[in-house]
PDB file of C-alpha atoms and ligand atoms in Angstrom:
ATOM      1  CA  UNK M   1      43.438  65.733 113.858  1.00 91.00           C
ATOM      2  CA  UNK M   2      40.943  66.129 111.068  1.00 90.00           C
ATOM      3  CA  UNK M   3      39.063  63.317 111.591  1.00 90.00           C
ATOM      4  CA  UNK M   4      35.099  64.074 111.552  1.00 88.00           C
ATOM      5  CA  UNK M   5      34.473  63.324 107.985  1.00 88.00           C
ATOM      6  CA  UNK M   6      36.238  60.060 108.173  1.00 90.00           C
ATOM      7  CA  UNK M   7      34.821  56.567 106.898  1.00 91.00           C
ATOM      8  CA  UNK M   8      33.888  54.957 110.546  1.00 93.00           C
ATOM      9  CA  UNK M   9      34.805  51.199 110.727  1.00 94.00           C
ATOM     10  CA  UNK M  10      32.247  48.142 110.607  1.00 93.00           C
ATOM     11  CA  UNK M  11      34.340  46.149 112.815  1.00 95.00           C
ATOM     12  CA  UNK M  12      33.669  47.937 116.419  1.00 94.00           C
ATOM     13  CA  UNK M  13      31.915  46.071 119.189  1.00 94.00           C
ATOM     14  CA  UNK M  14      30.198  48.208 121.750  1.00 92.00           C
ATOM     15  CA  UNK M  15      30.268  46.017 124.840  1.00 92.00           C
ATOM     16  CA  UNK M  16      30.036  49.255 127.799  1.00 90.00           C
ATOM     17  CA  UNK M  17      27.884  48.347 130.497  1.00 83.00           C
ATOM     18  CA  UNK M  18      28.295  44.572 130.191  1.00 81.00           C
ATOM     19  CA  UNK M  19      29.107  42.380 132.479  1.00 73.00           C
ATOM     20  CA  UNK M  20      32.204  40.138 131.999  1.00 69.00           C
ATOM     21  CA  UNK M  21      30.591  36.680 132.400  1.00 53.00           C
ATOM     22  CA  UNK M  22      32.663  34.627 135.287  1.00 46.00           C
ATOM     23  CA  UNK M  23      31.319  31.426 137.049  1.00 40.00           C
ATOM     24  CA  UNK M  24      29.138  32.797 139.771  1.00 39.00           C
ATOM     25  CA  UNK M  25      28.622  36.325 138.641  1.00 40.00           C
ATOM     26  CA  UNK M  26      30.122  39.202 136.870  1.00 41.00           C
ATOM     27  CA  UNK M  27      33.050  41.235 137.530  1.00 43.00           C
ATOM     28  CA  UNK M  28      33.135  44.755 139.121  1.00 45.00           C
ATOM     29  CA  UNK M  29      36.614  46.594 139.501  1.00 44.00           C
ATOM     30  CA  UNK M  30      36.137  49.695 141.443  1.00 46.00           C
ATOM     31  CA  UNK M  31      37.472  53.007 139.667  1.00 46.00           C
ATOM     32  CA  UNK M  32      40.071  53.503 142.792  1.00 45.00           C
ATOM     33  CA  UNK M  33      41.394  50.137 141.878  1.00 43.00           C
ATOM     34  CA  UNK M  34      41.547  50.715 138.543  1.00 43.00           C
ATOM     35  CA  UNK M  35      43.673  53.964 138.365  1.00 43.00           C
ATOM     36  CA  UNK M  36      46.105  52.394 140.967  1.00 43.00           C
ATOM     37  CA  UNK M  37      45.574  49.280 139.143  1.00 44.00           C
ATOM     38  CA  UNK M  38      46.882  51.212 136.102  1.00 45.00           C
ATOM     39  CA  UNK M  39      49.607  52.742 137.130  1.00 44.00           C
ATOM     40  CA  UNK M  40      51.236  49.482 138.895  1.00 42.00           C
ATOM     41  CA  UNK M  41      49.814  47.244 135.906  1.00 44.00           C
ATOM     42  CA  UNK M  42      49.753  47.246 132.524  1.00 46.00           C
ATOM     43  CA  UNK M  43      51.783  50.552 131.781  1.00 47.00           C
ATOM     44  CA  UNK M  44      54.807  49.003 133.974  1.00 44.00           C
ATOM     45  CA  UNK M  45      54.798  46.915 130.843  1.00 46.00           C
ATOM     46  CA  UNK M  46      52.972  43.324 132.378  1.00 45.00           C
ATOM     47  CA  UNK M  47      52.099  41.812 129.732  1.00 47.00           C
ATOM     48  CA  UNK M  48      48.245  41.172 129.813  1.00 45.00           C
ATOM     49  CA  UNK M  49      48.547  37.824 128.543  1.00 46.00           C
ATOM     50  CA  UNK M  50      50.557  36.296 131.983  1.00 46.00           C
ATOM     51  CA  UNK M  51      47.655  38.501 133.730  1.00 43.00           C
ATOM     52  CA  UNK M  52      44.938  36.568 132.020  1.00 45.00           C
ATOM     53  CA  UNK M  53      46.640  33.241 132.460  1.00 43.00           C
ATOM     54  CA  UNK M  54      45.349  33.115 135.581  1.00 43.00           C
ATOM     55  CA  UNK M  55      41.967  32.583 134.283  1.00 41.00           C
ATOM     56  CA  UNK M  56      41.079  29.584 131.770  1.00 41.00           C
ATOM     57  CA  UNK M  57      39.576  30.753 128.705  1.00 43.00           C
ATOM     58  CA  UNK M  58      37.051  28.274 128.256  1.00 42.00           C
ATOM     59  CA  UNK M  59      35.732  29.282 131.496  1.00 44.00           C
ATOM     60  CA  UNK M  60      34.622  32.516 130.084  1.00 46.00           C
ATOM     61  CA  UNK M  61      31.505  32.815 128.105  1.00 49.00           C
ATOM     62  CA  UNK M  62      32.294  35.089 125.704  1.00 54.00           C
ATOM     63  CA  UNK M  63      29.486  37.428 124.439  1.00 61.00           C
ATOM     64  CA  UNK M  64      29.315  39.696 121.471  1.00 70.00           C
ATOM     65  CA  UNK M  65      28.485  43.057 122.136  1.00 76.00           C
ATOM     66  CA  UNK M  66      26.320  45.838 119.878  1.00 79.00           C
ATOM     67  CA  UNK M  67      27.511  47.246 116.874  1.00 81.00           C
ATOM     68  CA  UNK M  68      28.427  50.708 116.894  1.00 78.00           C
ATOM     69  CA  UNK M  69      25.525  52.582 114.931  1.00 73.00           C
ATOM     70  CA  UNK M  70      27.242  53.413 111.503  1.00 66.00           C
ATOM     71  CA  UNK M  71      28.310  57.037 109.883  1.00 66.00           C
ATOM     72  CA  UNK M  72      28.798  58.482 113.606  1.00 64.00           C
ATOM     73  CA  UNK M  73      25.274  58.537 114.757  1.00 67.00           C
ATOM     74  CA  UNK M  74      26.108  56.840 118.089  1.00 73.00           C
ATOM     75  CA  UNK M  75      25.991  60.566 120.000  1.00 79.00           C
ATOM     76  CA  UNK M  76      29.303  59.097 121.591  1.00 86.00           C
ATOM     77  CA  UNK M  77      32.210  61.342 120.286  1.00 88.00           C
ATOM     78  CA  UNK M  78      35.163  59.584 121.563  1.00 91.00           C
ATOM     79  CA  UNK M  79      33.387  56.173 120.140  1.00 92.00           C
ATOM     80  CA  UNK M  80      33.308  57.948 117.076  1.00 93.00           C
ATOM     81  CA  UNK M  81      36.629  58.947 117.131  1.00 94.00           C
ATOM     82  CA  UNK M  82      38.201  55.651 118.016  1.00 95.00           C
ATOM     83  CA  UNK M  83      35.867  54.159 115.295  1.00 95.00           C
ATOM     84  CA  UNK M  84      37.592  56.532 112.694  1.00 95.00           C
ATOM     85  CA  UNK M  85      41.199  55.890 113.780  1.00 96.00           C
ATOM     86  CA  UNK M  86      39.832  52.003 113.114  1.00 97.00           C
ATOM     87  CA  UNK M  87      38.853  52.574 109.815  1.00 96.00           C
ATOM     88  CA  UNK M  88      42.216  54.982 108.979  1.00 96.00           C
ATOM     89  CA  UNK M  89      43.924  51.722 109.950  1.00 97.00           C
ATOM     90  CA  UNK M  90      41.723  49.306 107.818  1.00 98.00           C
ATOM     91  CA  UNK M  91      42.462  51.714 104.744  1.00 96.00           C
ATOM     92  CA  UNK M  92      46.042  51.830 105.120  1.00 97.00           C
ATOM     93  CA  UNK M  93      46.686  48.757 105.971  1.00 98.00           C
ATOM     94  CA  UNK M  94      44.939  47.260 103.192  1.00 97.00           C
ATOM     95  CA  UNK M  95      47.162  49.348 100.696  1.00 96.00           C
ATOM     96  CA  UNK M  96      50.124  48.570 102.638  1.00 96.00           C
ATOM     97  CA  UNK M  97      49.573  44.470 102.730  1.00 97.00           C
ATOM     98  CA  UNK M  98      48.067  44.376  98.798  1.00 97.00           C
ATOM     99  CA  UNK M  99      51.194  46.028  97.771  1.00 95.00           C
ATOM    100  CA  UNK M 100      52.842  42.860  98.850  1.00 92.00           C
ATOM    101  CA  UNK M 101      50.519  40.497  97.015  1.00 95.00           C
ATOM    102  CA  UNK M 102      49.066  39.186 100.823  1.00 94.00           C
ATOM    103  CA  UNK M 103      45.535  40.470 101.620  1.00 95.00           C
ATOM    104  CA  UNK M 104      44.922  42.467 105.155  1.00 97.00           C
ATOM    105  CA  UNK M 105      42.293  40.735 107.475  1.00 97.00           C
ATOM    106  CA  UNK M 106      41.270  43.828 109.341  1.00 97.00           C
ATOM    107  CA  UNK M 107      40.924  43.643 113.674  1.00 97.00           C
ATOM    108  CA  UNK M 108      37.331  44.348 114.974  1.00 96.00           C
ATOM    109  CA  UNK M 109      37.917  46.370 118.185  1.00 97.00           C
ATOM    110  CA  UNK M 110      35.814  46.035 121.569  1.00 95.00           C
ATOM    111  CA  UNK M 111      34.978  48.663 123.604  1.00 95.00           C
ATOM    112  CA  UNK M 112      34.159  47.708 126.953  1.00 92.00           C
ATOM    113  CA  UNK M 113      34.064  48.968 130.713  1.00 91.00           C
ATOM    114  CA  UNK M 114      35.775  47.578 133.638  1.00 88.00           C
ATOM    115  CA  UNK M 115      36.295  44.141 132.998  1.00 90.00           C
ATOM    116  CA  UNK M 116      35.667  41.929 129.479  1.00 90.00           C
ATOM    117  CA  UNK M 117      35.922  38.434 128.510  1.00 90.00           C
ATOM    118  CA  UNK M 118      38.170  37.482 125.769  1.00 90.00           C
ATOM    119  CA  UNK M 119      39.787  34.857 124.196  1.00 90.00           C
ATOM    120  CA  UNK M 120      42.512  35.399 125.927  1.00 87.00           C
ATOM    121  CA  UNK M 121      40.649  35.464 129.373  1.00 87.00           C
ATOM    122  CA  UNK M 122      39.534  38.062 131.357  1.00 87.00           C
ATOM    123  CA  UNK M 123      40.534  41.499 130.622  1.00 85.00           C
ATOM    124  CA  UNK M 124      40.396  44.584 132.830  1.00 84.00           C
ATOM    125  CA  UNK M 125      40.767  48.229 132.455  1.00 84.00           C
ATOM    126  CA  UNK M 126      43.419  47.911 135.017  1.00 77.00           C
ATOM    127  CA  UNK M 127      45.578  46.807 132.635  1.00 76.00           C
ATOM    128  CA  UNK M 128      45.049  49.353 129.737  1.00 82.00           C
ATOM    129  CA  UNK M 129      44.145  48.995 126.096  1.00 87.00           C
ATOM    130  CA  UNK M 130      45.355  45.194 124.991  1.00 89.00           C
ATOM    131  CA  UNK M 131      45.179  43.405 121.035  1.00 91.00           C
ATOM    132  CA  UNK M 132      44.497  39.199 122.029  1.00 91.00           C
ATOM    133  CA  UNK M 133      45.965  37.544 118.747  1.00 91.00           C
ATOM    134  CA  UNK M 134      43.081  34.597 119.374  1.00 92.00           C
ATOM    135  CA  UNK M 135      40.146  36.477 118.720  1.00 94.00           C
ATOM    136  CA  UNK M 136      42.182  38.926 117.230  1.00 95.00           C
ATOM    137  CA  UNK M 137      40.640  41.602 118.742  1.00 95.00           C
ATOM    138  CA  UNK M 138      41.506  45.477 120.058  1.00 95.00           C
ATOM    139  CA  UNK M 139      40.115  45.679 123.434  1.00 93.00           C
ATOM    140  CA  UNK M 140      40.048  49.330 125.032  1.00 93.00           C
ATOM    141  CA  UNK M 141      38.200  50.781 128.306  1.00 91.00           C
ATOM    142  CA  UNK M 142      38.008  54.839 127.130  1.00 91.00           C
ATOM    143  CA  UNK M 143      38.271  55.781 130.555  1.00 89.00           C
ATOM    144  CA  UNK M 144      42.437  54.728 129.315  1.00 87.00           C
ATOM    145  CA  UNK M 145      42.423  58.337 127.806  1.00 88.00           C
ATOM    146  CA  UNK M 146      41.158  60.366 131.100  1.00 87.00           C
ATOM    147  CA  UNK M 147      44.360  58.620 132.359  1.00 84.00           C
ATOM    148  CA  UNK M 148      46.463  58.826 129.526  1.00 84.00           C
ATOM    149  CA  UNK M 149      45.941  63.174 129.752  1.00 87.00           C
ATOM    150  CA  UNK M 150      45.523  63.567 133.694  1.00 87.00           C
ATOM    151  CA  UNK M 151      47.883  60.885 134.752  1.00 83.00           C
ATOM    152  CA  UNK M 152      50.780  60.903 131.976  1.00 82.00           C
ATOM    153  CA  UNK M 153      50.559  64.024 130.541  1.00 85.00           C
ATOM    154  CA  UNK M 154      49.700  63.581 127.275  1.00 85.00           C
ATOM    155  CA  UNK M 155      45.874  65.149 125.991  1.00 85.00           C
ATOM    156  CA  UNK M 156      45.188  65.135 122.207  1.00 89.00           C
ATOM    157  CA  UNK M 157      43.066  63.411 119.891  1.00 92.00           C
ATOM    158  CA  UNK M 158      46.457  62.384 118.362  1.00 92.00           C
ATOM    159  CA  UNK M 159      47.936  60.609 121.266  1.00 91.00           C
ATOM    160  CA  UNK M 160      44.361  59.020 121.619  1.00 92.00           C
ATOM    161  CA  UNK M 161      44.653  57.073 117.983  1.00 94.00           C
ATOM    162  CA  UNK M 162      48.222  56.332 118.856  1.00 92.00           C
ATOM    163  CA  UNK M 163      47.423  53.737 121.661  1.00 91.00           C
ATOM    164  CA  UNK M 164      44.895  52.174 119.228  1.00 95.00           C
ATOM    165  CA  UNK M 165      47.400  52.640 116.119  1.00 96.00           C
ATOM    166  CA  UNK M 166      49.935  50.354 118.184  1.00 93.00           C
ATOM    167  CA  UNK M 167      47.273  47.912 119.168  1.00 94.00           C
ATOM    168  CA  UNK M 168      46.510  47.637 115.395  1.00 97.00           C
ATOM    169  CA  UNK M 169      50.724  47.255 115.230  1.00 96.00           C
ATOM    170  CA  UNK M 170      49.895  43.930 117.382  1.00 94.00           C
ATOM    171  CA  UNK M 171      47.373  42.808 114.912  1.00 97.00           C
ATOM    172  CA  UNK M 172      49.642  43.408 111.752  1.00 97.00           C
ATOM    173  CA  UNK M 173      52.701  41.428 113.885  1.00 96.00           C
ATOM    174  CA  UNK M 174      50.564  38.230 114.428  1.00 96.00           C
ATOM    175  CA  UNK M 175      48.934  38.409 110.615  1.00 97.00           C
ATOM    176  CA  UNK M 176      52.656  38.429 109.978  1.00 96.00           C
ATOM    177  CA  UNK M 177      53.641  35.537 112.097  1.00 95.00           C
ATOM    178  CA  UNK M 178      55.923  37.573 114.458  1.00 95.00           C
ATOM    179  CA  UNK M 179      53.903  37.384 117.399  1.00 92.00           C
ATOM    180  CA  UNK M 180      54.220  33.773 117.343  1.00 92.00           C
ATOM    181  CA  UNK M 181      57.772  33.615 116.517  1.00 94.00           C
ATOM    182  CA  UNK M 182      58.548  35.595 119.631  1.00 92.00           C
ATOM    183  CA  UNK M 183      56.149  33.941 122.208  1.00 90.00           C
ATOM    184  CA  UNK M 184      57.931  30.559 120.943  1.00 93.00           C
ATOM    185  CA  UNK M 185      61.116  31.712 121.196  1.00 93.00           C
ATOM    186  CA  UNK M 186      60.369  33.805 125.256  1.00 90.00           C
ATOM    187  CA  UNK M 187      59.524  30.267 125.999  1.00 91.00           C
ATOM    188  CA  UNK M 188      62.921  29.187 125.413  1.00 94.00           C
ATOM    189  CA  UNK M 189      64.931  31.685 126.754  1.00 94.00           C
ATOM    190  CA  UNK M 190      65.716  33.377 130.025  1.00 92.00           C
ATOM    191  CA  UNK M 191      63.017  35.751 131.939  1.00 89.00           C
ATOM    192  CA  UNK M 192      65.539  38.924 131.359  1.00 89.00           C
ATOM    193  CA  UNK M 193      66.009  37.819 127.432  1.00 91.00           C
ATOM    194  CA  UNK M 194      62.235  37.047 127.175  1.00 90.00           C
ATOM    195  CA  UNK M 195      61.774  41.089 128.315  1.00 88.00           C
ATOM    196  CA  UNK M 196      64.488  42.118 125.983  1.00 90.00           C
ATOM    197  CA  UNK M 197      62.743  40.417 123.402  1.00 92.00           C
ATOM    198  CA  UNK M 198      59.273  41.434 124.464  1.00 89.00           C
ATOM    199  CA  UNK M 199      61.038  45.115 123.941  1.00 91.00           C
ATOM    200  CA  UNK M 200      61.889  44.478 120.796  1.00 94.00           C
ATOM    201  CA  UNK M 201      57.949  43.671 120.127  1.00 93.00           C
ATOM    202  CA  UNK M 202      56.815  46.202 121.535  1.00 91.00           C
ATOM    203  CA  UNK M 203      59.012  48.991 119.890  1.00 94.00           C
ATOM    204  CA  UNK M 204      58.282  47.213 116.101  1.00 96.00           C
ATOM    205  CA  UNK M 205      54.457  48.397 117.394  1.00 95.00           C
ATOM    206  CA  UNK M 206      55.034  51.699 117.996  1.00 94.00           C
ATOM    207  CA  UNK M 207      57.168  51.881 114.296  1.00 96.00           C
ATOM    208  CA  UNK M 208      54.060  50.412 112.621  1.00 97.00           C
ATOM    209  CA  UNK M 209      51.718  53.125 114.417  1.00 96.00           C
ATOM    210  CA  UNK M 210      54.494  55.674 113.014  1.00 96.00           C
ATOM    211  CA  UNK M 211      53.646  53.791 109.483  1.00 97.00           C
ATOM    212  CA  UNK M 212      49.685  54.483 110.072  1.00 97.00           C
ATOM    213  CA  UNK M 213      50.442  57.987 110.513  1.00 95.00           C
ATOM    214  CA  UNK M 214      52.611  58.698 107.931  1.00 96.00           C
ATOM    215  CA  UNK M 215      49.896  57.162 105.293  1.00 95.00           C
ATOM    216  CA  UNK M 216      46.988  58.489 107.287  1.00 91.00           C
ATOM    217  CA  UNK M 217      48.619  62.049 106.124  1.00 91.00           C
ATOM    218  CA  UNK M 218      50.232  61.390 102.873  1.00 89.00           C
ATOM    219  CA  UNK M 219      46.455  60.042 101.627  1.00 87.00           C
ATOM    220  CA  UNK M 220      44.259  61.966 103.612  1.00 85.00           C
ATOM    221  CA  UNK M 221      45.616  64.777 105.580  1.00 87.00           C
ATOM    222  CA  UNK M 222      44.852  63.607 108.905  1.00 87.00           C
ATOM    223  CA  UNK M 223      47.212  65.567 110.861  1.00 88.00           C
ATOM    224  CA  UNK M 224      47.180  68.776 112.208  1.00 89.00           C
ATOM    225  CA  UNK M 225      49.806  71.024 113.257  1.00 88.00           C
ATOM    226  CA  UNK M 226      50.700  69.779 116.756  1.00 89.00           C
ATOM    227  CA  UNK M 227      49.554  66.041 116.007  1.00 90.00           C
ATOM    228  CA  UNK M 228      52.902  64.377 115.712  1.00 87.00           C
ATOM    229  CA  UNK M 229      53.994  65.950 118.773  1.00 87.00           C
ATOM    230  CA  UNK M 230      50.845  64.808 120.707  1.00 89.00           C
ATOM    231  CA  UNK M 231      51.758  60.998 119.892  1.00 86.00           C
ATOM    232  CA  UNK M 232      55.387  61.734 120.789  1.00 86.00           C
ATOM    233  CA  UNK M 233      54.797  62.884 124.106  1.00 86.00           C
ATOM    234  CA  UNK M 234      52.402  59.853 124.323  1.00 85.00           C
ATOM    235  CA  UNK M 235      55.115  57.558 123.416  1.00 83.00           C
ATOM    236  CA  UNK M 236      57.677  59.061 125.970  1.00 83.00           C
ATOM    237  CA  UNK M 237      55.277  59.172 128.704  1.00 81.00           C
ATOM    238  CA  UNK M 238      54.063  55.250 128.414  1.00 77.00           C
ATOM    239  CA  UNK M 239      57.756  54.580 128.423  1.00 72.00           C
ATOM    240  CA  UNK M 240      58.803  51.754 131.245  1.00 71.00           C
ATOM    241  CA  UNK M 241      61.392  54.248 132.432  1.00 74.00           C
ATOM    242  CA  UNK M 242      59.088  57.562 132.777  1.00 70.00           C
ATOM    243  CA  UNK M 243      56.283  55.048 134.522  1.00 67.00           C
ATOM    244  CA  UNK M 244      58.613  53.022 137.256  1.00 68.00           C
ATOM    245  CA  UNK M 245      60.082  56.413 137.975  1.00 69.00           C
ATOM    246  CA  UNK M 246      57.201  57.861 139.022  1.00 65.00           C
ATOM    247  CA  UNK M 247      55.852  54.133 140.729  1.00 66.00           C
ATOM    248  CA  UNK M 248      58.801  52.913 142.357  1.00 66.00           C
ATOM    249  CA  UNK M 249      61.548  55.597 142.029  1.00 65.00           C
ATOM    250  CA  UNK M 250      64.073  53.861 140.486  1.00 68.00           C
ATOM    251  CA  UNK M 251      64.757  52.500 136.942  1.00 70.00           C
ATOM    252  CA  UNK M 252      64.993  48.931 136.270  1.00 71.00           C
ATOM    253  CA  UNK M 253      66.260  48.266 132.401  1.00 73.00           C
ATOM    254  CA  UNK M 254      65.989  44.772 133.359  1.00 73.00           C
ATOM    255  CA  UNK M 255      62.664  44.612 133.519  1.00 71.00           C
ATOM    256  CA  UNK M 256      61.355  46.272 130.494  1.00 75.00           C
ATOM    257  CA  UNK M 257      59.073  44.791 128.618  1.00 78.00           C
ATOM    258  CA  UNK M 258      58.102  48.061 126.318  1.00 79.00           C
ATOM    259  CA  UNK M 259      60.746  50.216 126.252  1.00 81.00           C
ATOM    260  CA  UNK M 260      62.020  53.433 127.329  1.00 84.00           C
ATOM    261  CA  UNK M 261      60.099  56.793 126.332  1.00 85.00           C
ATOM    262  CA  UNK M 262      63.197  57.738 123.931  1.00 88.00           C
ATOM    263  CA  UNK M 263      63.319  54.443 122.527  1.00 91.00           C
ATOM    264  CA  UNK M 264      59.439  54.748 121.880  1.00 91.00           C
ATOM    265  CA  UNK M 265      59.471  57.669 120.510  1.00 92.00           C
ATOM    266  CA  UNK M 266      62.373  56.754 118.329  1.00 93.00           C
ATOM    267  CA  UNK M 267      60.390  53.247 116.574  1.00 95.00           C
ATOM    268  CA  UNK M 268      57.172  55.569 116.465  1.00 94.00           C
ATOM    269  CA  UNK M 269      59.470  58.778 114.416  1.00 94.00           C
ATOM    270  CA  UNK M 270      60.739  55.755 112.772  1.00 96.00           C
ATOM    271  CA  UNK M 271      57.591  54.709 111.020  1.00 97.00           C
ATOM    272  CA  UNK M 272      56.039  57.917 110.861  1.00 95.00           C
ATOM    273  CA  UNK M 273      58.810  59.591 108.745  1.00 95.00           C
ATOM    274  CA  UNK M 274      59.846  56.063 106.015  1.00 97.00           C
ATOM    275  CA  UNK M 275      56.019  55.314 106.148  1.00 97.00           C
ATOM    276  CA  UNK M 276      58.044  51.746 105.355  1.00 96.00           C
ATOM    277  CA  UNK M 277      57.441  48.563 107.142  1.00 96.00           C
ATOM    278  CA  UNK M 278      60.826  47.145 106.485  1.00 95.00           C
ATOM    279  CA  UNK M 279      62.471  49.944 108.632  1.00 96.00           C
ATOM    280  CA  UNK M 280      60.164  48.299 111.602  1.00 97.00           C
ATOM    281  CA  UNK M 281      62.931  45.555 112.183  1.00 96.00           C
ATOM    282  CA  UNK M 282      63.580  46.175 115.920  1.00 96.00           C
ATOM    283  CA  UNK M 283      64.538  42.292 115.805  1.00 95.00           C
ATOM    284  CA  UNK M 284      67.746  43.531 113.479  1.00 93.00           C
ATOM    285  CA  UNK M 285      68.442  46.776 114.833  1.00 92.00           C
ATOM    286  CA  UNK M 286      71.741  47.167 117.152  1.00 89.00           C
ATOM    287  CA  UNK M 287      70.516  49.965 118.597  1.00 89.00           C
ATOM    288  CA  UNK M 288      66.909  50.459 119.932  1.00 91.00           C
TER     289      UNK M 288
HETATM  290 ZN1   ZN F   1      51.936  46.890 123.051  1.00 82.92          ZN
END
């Protein structure tokens, strides 16, 4: 990706080397825990929301963390990059929701490590980068993308603004009112419909990173040769199948809450190649 002499965003919070506040001390996960943590968690496709259930909001204080100094003077490279991909997404999304006649209410996007309170509860790097639609915030542990190359396979500064191009695909679902329209209607329906549903969610994400990236080129020639297969191989390799394959063995449809790798990589070619919202309607489709 071409990405040094991008605008960096305003909206990223630097919270690294803060303690999640809890009631009678802070949070540690060990880095063992969190790779098998990982692997069992969040990429089986849990959804981080029933994970932070288990702790009440309000019992979190929630702190604010630093800003991340501005025009890439942080020394941090990869906080530079994410803070790029952040601002690719505030510019095209922007276009993309004015075009409409509705106006885009951009995501700020925390950075944390180990463990972080949000509105949503306490979140963990065992669980992998998650979007809470009630603080409407990214939240990301970068220590996701050591994983994302060793573990799964899939290196490249490309892949790397995927995962926070589908987080973004979170924000731009609740702005729109689907999120909400889905977690009332899971709440009606049977655990195995609730996944297929949560599928469907999760699929329309991975289209609407595909609609990032084909704007992010079209305006200003992000991608390099070998980008688009970089997020690709990212999308197959986060797929339920490829990770309860390698966890358990087996392959339970059943219980898929993201997808399988083709069906990924089919929403994300999807979006990237219309560069059109309105072919993101995995709620329509007959075929995923
Ligand atoms: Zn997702």
């Amino acid at each position: 990706m071409r990405w040094e002499r991008g605008r960096r965003s305003e909206n990223v919070e630097d919270r690294r080397g803060m303690r999640a506040g809890l009631p009678g001390g802070g949070v540690r996960v060990g880095l063992g825990g969190i790779v098998v943590l990982l692997v069992a968690g969040y990429l089986l496709g849990i959804d981080p929301l029933t994970l932070l259930a288990g702790v009440q909001a309000s019992q979190i204080p929630i702190e604010s963390g630093q800003p991340l100094p501005p025009n890439g003077a942080s020394g941090d490279p990869l906080a530079d990059f994410v803070s790029v991909v952040l601002a690719d997404t505030e510019d095209t999304w922007n276009e993309l929701f004015a075009a409409s006649g509705q106006g885009y209410r951009p995501p700020r996007l925390v950075l944390f490590s180990d463990a972080v309170s949000s509105a949503c509860g306490l979140g963990q790097s065992a669980m992998g980068p998650f979007y809470c639609p009630l603080d409407e915030k990214v939240y990301i542990d970068l220590g996701f993308y050591r994983d994302l190359q060793d573990r799964f396979g899939a290196p490249g500064d490309f892949a790397q603004a995927y995962v926070i191009a589908h987080e973004v695909g979170h924000h731009v679902q609740n702005l729109l009112g689907i999120s909400e329209q889905v977690q009332r209607r899971r709440q009606q329906v049977s655990e195995a419909e609730g996944n297929r549903l949560s599928v469907r969610l999760e699929l329309q994400a991975d289209c609407l990173a595909g609609v990032w990236a084909h704007h992010a080129d079209r305006s200003r020639q992000l991608l390099e040769q070998g980008d688009v297969e970089e997020g690709l191989r990212a999308a197959a390799a986060i797929g339920d199948d490829r990770i309860q394959r390698r966890t358990q063995g087996e392959v339970v449809p059943e219980s898929f809450t993201h997808g399988s790798g083709d069906q990924r990589v089919r929403w994300f070619r999807t979006g990237l190649e219309t560069g059109d919202v309105e072919s993101c309607d995995t709620f329509r489709a007959d075929r995923l």
